[in-house]
Amino acid sequence: MKKLLLLVFVAIMTTAFGQEKMKLVAGSLGVLKDQTEVNVEVKFENVLFMKENITETQYLENRKKQVLDNPKRGEEAWKQWIEEWGKYKKEYYVDYFAKGLNKTYKNISFKKDAVAKYTLRLETNWIFPGWHAGITAMTAEISGKIKLVETDNPSVVLAEVELNKFDKFVQNKEFVMEYGRIASAYDSAGRYLGREIKKSLK
């Protein structure tokens, strides 16, 4: 079963290969040269969801109905789901983004709430949470911008990276859940951005 699931993901990634999912559109990441620590933020405000571009409120109403209509789940399952959703939004997504950055570029420590000259701020504007159906699954996709800004003066943007339905696969223990798949996308975005930083600082 695990081999079959892996093949499904390989097929998904092969289809996506060659499309520009992450692109530097302004400035340079080279300004991070000689930095030892960088602050990391994830903005999750006014995000649209699904191919229909529905609001977060609409998305959550739909999820609630799906969970409550499932005889195997119900009210208690929904309570647990919405609590986790809140935790991931407020705490875990930025942790996963930082984790991905630190995974692929180790010369700088990327941390949330760091006292640092620069901040990498991921501004999310669209999400497709993917799906999981046992032996088959689809990764989450995120669109938005990653801005390298001065921490004390965020209006000064030194570099801007565009995410276009970014969907590179990274496994985690909560991948069967929507918030887990979205966390995976943030982790992966961090990994790919870390590689770009590494190239820029050679």
PDB file of C-alpha atoms in Angstrom:
ATOM      1  CA  MET A   1       0.000   0.000   0.000  1.00  0.00           C
ATOM      2  CA  LYS A   2       2.804   2.409   0.882  1.00  0.00           C
ATOM      3  CA  LYS A   3       4.479   1.704  -2.468  1.00  0.00           C
ATOM      4  CA  LEU A   4       1.238   2.397  -4.313  1.00  0.00           C
ATOM      5  CA  LEU A   5       0.769   5.669  -2.424  1.00  0.00           C
ATOM      6  CA  LEU A   6       4.329   6.675  -3.268  1.00  0.00           C
ATOM      7  CA  LEU A   7       3.703   5.966  -6.953  1.00  0.00           C
ATOM      8  CA  VAL A   8       0.645   8.208  -6.853  1.00  0.00           C
ATOM      9  CA  PHE A   9       2.707  11.055  -5.434  1.00  0.00           C
ATOM     10  CA  VAL A  10       5.464  10.485  -7.983  1.00  0.00           C
ATOM     11  CA  ALA A  11       2.852  10.732 -10.731  1.00  0.00           C
ATOM     12  CA  ILE A  12       1.495  13.969  -9.257  1.00  0.00           C
ATOM     13  CA  MET A  13       4.961  15.492  -8.995  1.00  0.00           C
ATOM     14  CA  THR A  14       5.877  14.370 -12.513  1.00  0.00           C
ATOM     15  CA  THR A  15       2.811  16.136 -13.851  1.00  0.00           C
ATOM     16  CA  ALA A  16       3.747  19.305 -11.976  1.00  0.00           C
ATOM     17  CA  PHE A  17       7.404  19.194 -12.990  1.00  0.00           C
ATOM     18  CA  GLY A  18       8.523  22.035 -15.209  1.00  0.00           C
ATOM     19  CA  GLN A  19       5.863  24.489 -14.069  1.00  0.00           C
ATOM     20  CA  GLU A  20       7.128  27.564 -12.220  1.00  0.00           C
ATOM     21  CA  LYS A  21       5.710  27.085  -8.755  1.00  0.00           C
ATOM     22  CA  MET A  22       8.207  29.384  -7.042  1.00  0.00           C
ATOM     23  CA  LYS A  23       9.747  32.401  -8.758  1.00  0.00           C
ATOM     24  CA  LEU A  24      11.885  35.336  -7.639  1.00  0.00           C
ATOM     25  CA  VAL A  25      10.069  38.358  -9.114  1.00  0.00           C
ATOM     26  CA  ALA A  26      11.906  41.281  -7.491  1.00  0.00           C
ATOM     27  CA  GLY A  27      15.096  42.094  -5.601  1.00  0.00           C
ATOM     28  CA  SER A  28      17.729  39.648  -4.430  1.00  0.00           C
ATOM     29  CA  LEU A  29      18.086  37.144  -1.606  1.00  0.00           C
ATOM     30  CA  GLY A  30      21.809  37.924  -1.579  1.00  0.00           C
ATOM     31  CA  VAL A  31      21.223  40.584   1.070  1.00  0.00           C
ATOM     32  CA  LEU A  32      21.135  37.727   3.602  1.00  0.00           C
ATOM     33  CA  LYS A  33      24.894  37.285   3.217  1.00  0.00           C
ATOM     34  CA  ASP A  34      26.621  37.405   6.617  1.00  0.00           C
ATOM     35  CA  GLN A  35      23.315  37.055   8.505  1.00  0.00           C
ATOM     36  CA  THR A  36      23.218  34.366  11.199  1.00  0.00           C
ATOM     37  CA  GLU A  37      19.533  34.641  12.122  1.00  0.00           C
ATOM     38  CA  VAL A  38      16.376  35.626  10.213  1.00  0.00           C
ATOM     39  CA  ASN A  39      12.888  36.152  11.566  1.00  0.00           C
ATOM     40  CA  VAL A  40      10.071  34.157   9.917  1.00  0.00           C
ATOM     41  CA  GLU A  41       6.365  34.978   9.671  1.00  0.00           C
ATOM     42  CA  VAL A  42       3.333  33.448   7.974  1.00  0.00           C
ATOM     43  CA  LYS A  43       0.386  35.728   7.239  1.00  0.00           C
ATOM     44  CA  PHE A  44      -2.949  33.892   6.988  1.00  0.00           C
ATOM     45  CA  GLU A  45      -5.525  36.644   6.467  1.00  0.00           C
ATOM     46  CA  ASN A  46      -8.336  36.957   3.926  1.00  0.00           C
ATOM     47  CA  VAL A  47      -7.237  33.705   2.306  1.00  0.00           C
ATOM     48  CA  LEU A  48      -9.385  32.275  -0.495  1.00  0.00           C
ATOM     49  CA  PHE A  49      -9.942  28.530  -0.839  1.00  0.00           C
ATOM     50  CA  MET A  50     -10.613  25.928  -3.489  1.00  0.00           C
ATOM     51  CA  LYS A  51     -10.920  26.470  -7.231  1.00  0.00           C
ATOM     52  CA  GLU A  52     -14.099  28.481  -6.585  1.00  0.00           C
ATOM     53  CA  ASN A  53     -12.181  31.078  -4.511  1.00  0.00           C
ATOM     54  CA  ILE A  54     -14.503  30.845  -1.512  1.00  0.00           C
ATOM     55  CA  THR A  55     -13.722  32.606   1.764  1.00  0.00           C
ATOM     56  CA  GLU A  56     -12.334  30.836   4.827  1.00  0.00           C
ATOM     57  CA  THR A  57     -15.737  31.204   6.511  1.00  0.00           C
ATOM     58  CA  GLN A  58     -17.449  29.463   3.583  1.00  0.00           C
ATOM     59  CA  TYR A  59     -14.775  26.776   3.485  1.00  0.00           C
ATOM     60  CA  LEU A  60     -15.182  26.031   7.194  1.00  0.00           C
ATOM     61  CA  GLU A  61     -18.982  25.918   6.889  1.00  0.00           C
ATOM     62  CA  ASN A  62     -18.626  23.332   4.127  1.00  0.00           C
ATOM     63  CA  ARG A  63     -16.152  21.265   6.147  1.00  0.00           C
ATOM     64  CA  LYS A  64     -18.398  21.359   9.195  1.00  0.00           C
ATOM     65  CA  LYS A  65     -21.333  20.060   7.194  1.00  0.00           C
ATOM     66  CA  GLN A  66     -19.210  17.256   5.710  1.00  0.00           C
ATOM     67  CA  VAL A  67     -17.968  16.176   9.140  1.00  0.00           C
ATOM     68  CA  LEU A  68     -21.379  16.347  10.848  1.00  0.00           C
ATOM     69  CA  ASP A  69     -23.073  14.508   7.968  1.00  0.00           C
ATOM     70  CA  ASN A  70     -20.608  11.631   8.307  1.00  0.00           C
ATOM     71  CA  PRO A  71     -22.152   9.041  10.684  1.00  0.00           C
ATOM     72  CA  LYS A  72     -18.668   7.850  11.674  1.00  0.00           C
ATOM     73  CA  ARG A  73     -17.605  11.317  12.851  1.00  0.00           C
ATOM     74  CA  GLY A  74     -20.099  13.849  14.201  1.00  0.00           C
ATOM     75  CA  GLU A  75     -19.949  16.734  16.672  1.00  0.00           C
ATOM     76  CA  GLU A  76     -16.948  15.566  18.689  1.00  0.00           C
ATOM     77  CA  ALA A  77     -14.880  15.021  15.541  1.00  0.00           C
ATOM     78  CA  TRP A  78     -15.764  18.515  14.316  1.00  0.00           C
ATOM     79  CA  LYS A  79     -14.785  20.068  17.658  1.00  0.00           C
ATOM     80  CA  GLN A  80     -11.393  18.408  17.458  1.00  0.00           C
ATOM     81  CA  TRP A  81     -10.950  19.364  13.790  1.00  0.00           C
ATOM     82  CA  ILE A  82     -11.718  23.063  14.254  1.00  0.00           C
ATOM     83  CA  GLU A  83      -9.460  23.273  17.335  1.00  0.00           C
ATOM     84  CA  GLU A  84      -6.566  21.850  15.329  1.00  0.00           C
ATOM     85  CA  TRP A  85      -7.338  24.197  12.440  1.00  0.00           C
ATOM     86  CA  GLY A  86      -6.954  27.166  14.782  1.00  0.00           C
ATOM     87  CA  LYS A  87      -3.678  25.873  16.237  1.00  0.00           C
ATOM     88  CA  TYR A  88      -2.158  25.279  12.819  1.00  0.00           C
ATOM     89  CA  LYS A  89      -3.111  28.764  11.636  1.00  0.00           C
ATOM     90  CA  LYS A  90      -1.783  30.560  14.708  1.00  0.00           C
ATOM     91  CA  GLU A  91       1.292  28.466  15.501  1.00  0.00           C
ATOM     92  CA  TYR A  92       2.186  25.494  13.365  1.00  0.00           C
ATOM     93  CA  TYR A  93       2.243  26.814   9.791  1.00  0.00           C
ATOM     94  CA  VAL A  94       5.045  29.252  10.594  1.00  0.00           C
ATOM     95  CA  ASP A  95       6.874  26.458  12.448  1.00  0.00           C
ATOM     96  CA  TYR A  96       6.678  24.224   9.389  1.00  0.00           C
ATOM     97  CA  PHE A  97       7.861  27.040   7.101  1.00  0.00           C
ATOM     98  CA  ALA A  98      10.866  27.690   9.366  1.00  0.00           C
ATOM     99  CA  LYS A  99      11.532  23.970   9.626  1.00  0.00           C
ATOM    100  CA  GLY A 100      11.711  23.686   5.840  1.00  0.00           C
ATOM    101  CA  LEU A 101      14.108  26.647   5.569  1.00  0.00           C
ATOM    102  CA  ASN A 102      16.402  25.206   8.233  1.00  0.00           C
ATOM    103  CA  LYS A 103      16.307  21.807   6.539  1.00  0.00           C
ATOM    104  CA  THR A 104      17.964  22.993   3.326  1.00  0.00           C
ATOM    105  CA  TYR A 105      20.054  25.978   4.447  1.00  0.00           C
ATOM    106  CA  LYS A 106      21.900  25.548   7.709  1.00  0.00           C
ATOM    107  CA  ASN A 107      24.166  28.619   7.739  1.00  0.00           C
ATOM    108  CA  ILE A 108      21.310  30.817   8.931  1.00  0.00           C
ATOM    109  CA  SER A 109      18.894  30.103  11.785  1.00  0.00           C
ATOM    110  CA  PHE A 110      15.318  30.812  10.647  1.00  0.00           C
ATOM    111  CA  LYS A 111      12.975  31.303  13.617  1.00  0.00           C
ATOM    112  CA  LYS A 112       9.640  32.910  14.410  1.00  0.00           C
ATOM    113  CA  ASP A 113       9.777  35.840  16.825  1.00  0.00           C
ATOM    114  CA  ALA A 114      13.517  36.163  16.272  1.00  0.00           C
ATOM    115  CA  VAL A 115      15.241  39.477  17.028  1.00  0.00           C
ATOM    116  CA  ALA A 116      16.849  39.837  13.608  1.00  0.00           C
ATOM    117  CA  LYS A 117      17.607  42.509  11.018  1.00  0.00           C
ATOM    118  CA  TYR A 118      15.522  40.801   8.350  1.00  0.00           C
ATOM    119  CA  THR A 119      12.201  38.965   8.200  1.00  0.00           C
ATOM    120  CA  LEU A 120      10.945  36.432   5.666  1.00  0.00           C
ATOM    121  CA  ARG A 121       7.185  36.933   5.540  1.00  0.00           C
ATOM    122  CA  LEU A 122       4.990  34.466   3.674  1.00  0.00           C
ATOM    123  CA  GLU A 123       1.697  36.136   2.757  1.00  0.00           C
ATOM    124  CA  THR A 124      -0.846  33.457   1.838  1.00  0.00           C
ATOM    125  CA  ASN A 125      -3.668  34.460  -0.486  1.00  0.00           C
ATOM    126  CA  TRP A 126      -5.052  31.156  -1.836  1.00  0.00           C
ATOM    127  CA  ILE A 127      -5.155  27.504  -0.737  1.00  0.00           C
ATOM    128  CA  PHE A 128      -6.351  24.227  -2.169  1.00  0.00           C
ATOM    129  CA  PRO A 129      -6.135  21.785   0.769  1.00  0.00           C
ATOM    130  CA  GLY A 130      -5.849  18.646  -1.348  1.00  0.00           C
ATOM    131  CA  TRP A 131      -7.474  15.389  -0.299  1.00  0.00           C
ATOM    132  CA  HIS A 132      -6.707  11.971   1.157  1.00  0.00           C
ATOM    133  CA  ALA A 133      -8.585   8.814   0.267  1.00  0.00           C
ATOM    134  CA  GLY A 134      -6.651   5.919   1.733  1.00  0.00           C
ATOM    135  CA  ILE A 135      -4.177   4.723  -0.883  1.00  0.00           C
ATOM    136  CA  THR A 136      -4.529   7.837  -3.040  1.00  0.00           C
ATOM    137  CA  ALA A 137      -4.068  11.481  -2.148  1.00  0.00           C
ATOM    138  CA  MET A 138      -3.465  14.934  -3.577  1.00  0.00           C
ATOM    139  CA  THR A 139      -1.090  17.441  -2.032  1.00  0.00           C
ATOM    140  CA  ALA A 140      -2.217  20.881  -0.885  1.00  0.00           C
ATOM    141  CA  GLU A 141      -1.471  23.924  -3.045  1.00  0.00           C
ATOM    142  CA  ILE A 142      -0.672  27.412  -1.794  1.00  0.00           C
ATOM    143  CA  SER A 143      -0.362  30.702  -3.645  1.00  0.00           C
ATOM    144  CA  GLY A 144       0.979  33.946  -2.293  1.00  0.00           C
ATOM    145  CA  LYS A 145       4.152  35.964  -1.852  1.00  0.00           C
ATOM    146  CA  ILE A 146       7.252  35.548   0.254  1.00  0.00           C
ATOM    147  CA  LYS A 147       8.773  38.933   1.036  1.00  0.00           C
ATOM    148  CA  LEU A 148      12.189  39.605   2.504  1.00  0.00           C
ATOM    149  CA  VAL A 149      11.750  42.800   4.505  1.00  0.00           C
ATOM    150  CA  GLU A 150      13.537  44.868   7.102  1.00  0.00           C
ATOM    151  CA  THR A 151      12.143  43.746  10.447  1.00  0.00           C
ATOM    152  CA  ASP A 152      11.984  47.279  11.871  1.00  0.00           C
ATOM    153  CA  ASN A 153      10.625  48.754   8.637  1.00  0.00           C
ATOM    154  CA  PRO A 154       8.494  46.112   6.851  1.00  0.00           C
ATOM    155  CA  SER A 155       7.594  48.511   4.039  1.00  0.00           C
ATOM    156  CA  VAL A 156      11.163  48.090   2.761  1.00  0.00           C
ATOM    157  CA  VAL A 157      10.952  44.976   0.569  1.00  0.00           C
ATOM    158  CA  LEU A 158      14.374  43.652  -0.441  1.00  0.00           C
ATOM    159  CA  ALA A 159      13.193  40.600  -2.359  1.00  0.00           C
ATOM    160  CA  GLU A 160       9.896  39.073  -3.396  1.00  0.00           C
ATOM    161  CA  VAL A 161       9.201  35.462  -4.320  1.00  0.00           C
ATOM    162  CA  GLU A 162       5.918  34.422  -5.902  1.00  0.00           C
ATOM    163  CA  LEU A 163       4.220  31.116  -5.072  1.00  0.00           C
ATOM    164  CA  ASN A 164       1.902  29.857  -7.797  1.00  0.00           C
ATOM    165  CA  LYS A 165      -0.138  26.864  -6.636  1.00  0.00           C
ATOM    166  CA  PHE A 166       2.964  25.515  -4.920  1.00  0.00           C
ATOM    167  CA  ASP A 167       2.396  21.826  -4.254  1.00  0.00           C
ATOM    168  CA  LYS A 168       5.686  19.990  -3.738  1.00  0.00           C
ATOM    169  CA  PHE A 169       5.222  16.928  -1.527  1.00  0.00           C
ATOM    170  CA  VAL A 170       6.628  16.517   1.991  1.00  0.00           C
ATOM    171  CA  GLN A 171       5.134  13.870   4.270  1.00  0.00           C
ATOM    172  CA  ASN A 172       4.120  14.549   7.881  1.00  0.00           C
ATOM    173  CA  LYS A 173       2.154  12.699  10.556  1.00  0.00           C
ATOM    174  CA  GLU A 174      -1.038  14.724   9.967  1.00  0.00           C
ATOM    175  CA  PHE A 175      -1.063  14.452   6.177  1.00  0.00           C
ATOM    176  CA  VAL A 176      -4.461  12.718   6.198  1.00  0.00           C
ATOM    177  CA  MET A 177      -6.007  15.936   7.527  1.00  0.00           C
ATOM    178  CA  GLU A 178      -6.478  19.179   5.583  1.00  0.00           C
ATOM    179  CA  TYR A 179      -4.401  21.252   8.002  1.00  0.00           C
ATOM    180  CA  GLY A 180      -1.655  18.633   7.869  1.00  0.00           C
ATOM    181  CA  ARG A 181      -1.453  18.765   4.080  1.00  0.00           C
ATOM    182  CA  ILE A 182      -1.362  22.567   4.165  1.00  0.00           C
ATOM    183  CA  ALA A 183       1.443  22.366   6.756  1.00  0.00           C
ATOM    184  CA  SER A 184       3.295  20.088   4.358  1.00  0.00           C
ATOM    185  CA  ALA A 185       3.057  22.755   1.646  1.00  0.00           C
ATOM    186  CA  TYR A 186       4.531  25.383   3.996  1.00  0.00           C
ATOM    187  CA  ASP A 187       7.331  22.987   4.972  1.00  0.00           C
ATOM    188  CA  SER A 188       8.076  22.299   1.324  1.00  0.00           C
ATOM    189  CA  ALA A 189       7.962  25.999   0.387  1.00  0.00           C
ATOM    190  CA  GLY A 190      10.571  26.596   3.077  1.00  0.00           C
ATOM    191  CA  ARG A 191      12.780  23.818   1.723  1.00  0.00           C
ATOM    192  CA  TYR A 192      12.669  25.111  -1.833  1.00  0.00           C
ATOM    193  CA  LEU A 193      13.243  28.702  -0.700  1.00  0.00           C
ATOM    194  CA  GLY A 194      16.189  27.525   1.404  1.00  0.00           C
ATOM    195  CA  ARG A 195      17.734  26.059  -1.735  1.00  0.00           C
ATOM    196  CA  GLU A 196      17.282  29.371  -3.546  1.00  0.00           C
ATOM    197  CA  ILE A 197      18.909  31.235  -0.657  1.00  0.00           C
ATOM    198  CA  LYS A 198      21.809  28.795  -0.744  1.00  0.00           C
ATOM    199  CA  LYS A 199      22.299  29.429  -4.463  1.00  0.00           C
ATOM    200  CA  SER A 200      22.116  33.197  -3.976  1.00  0.00           C
ATOM    201  CA  LEU A 201      24.750  33.198  -1.237  1.00  0.00           C
ATOM    202  CA  LYS A 202      27.359  31.045  -2.966  1.00  0.00           C
TER     203      LYS A 202
END
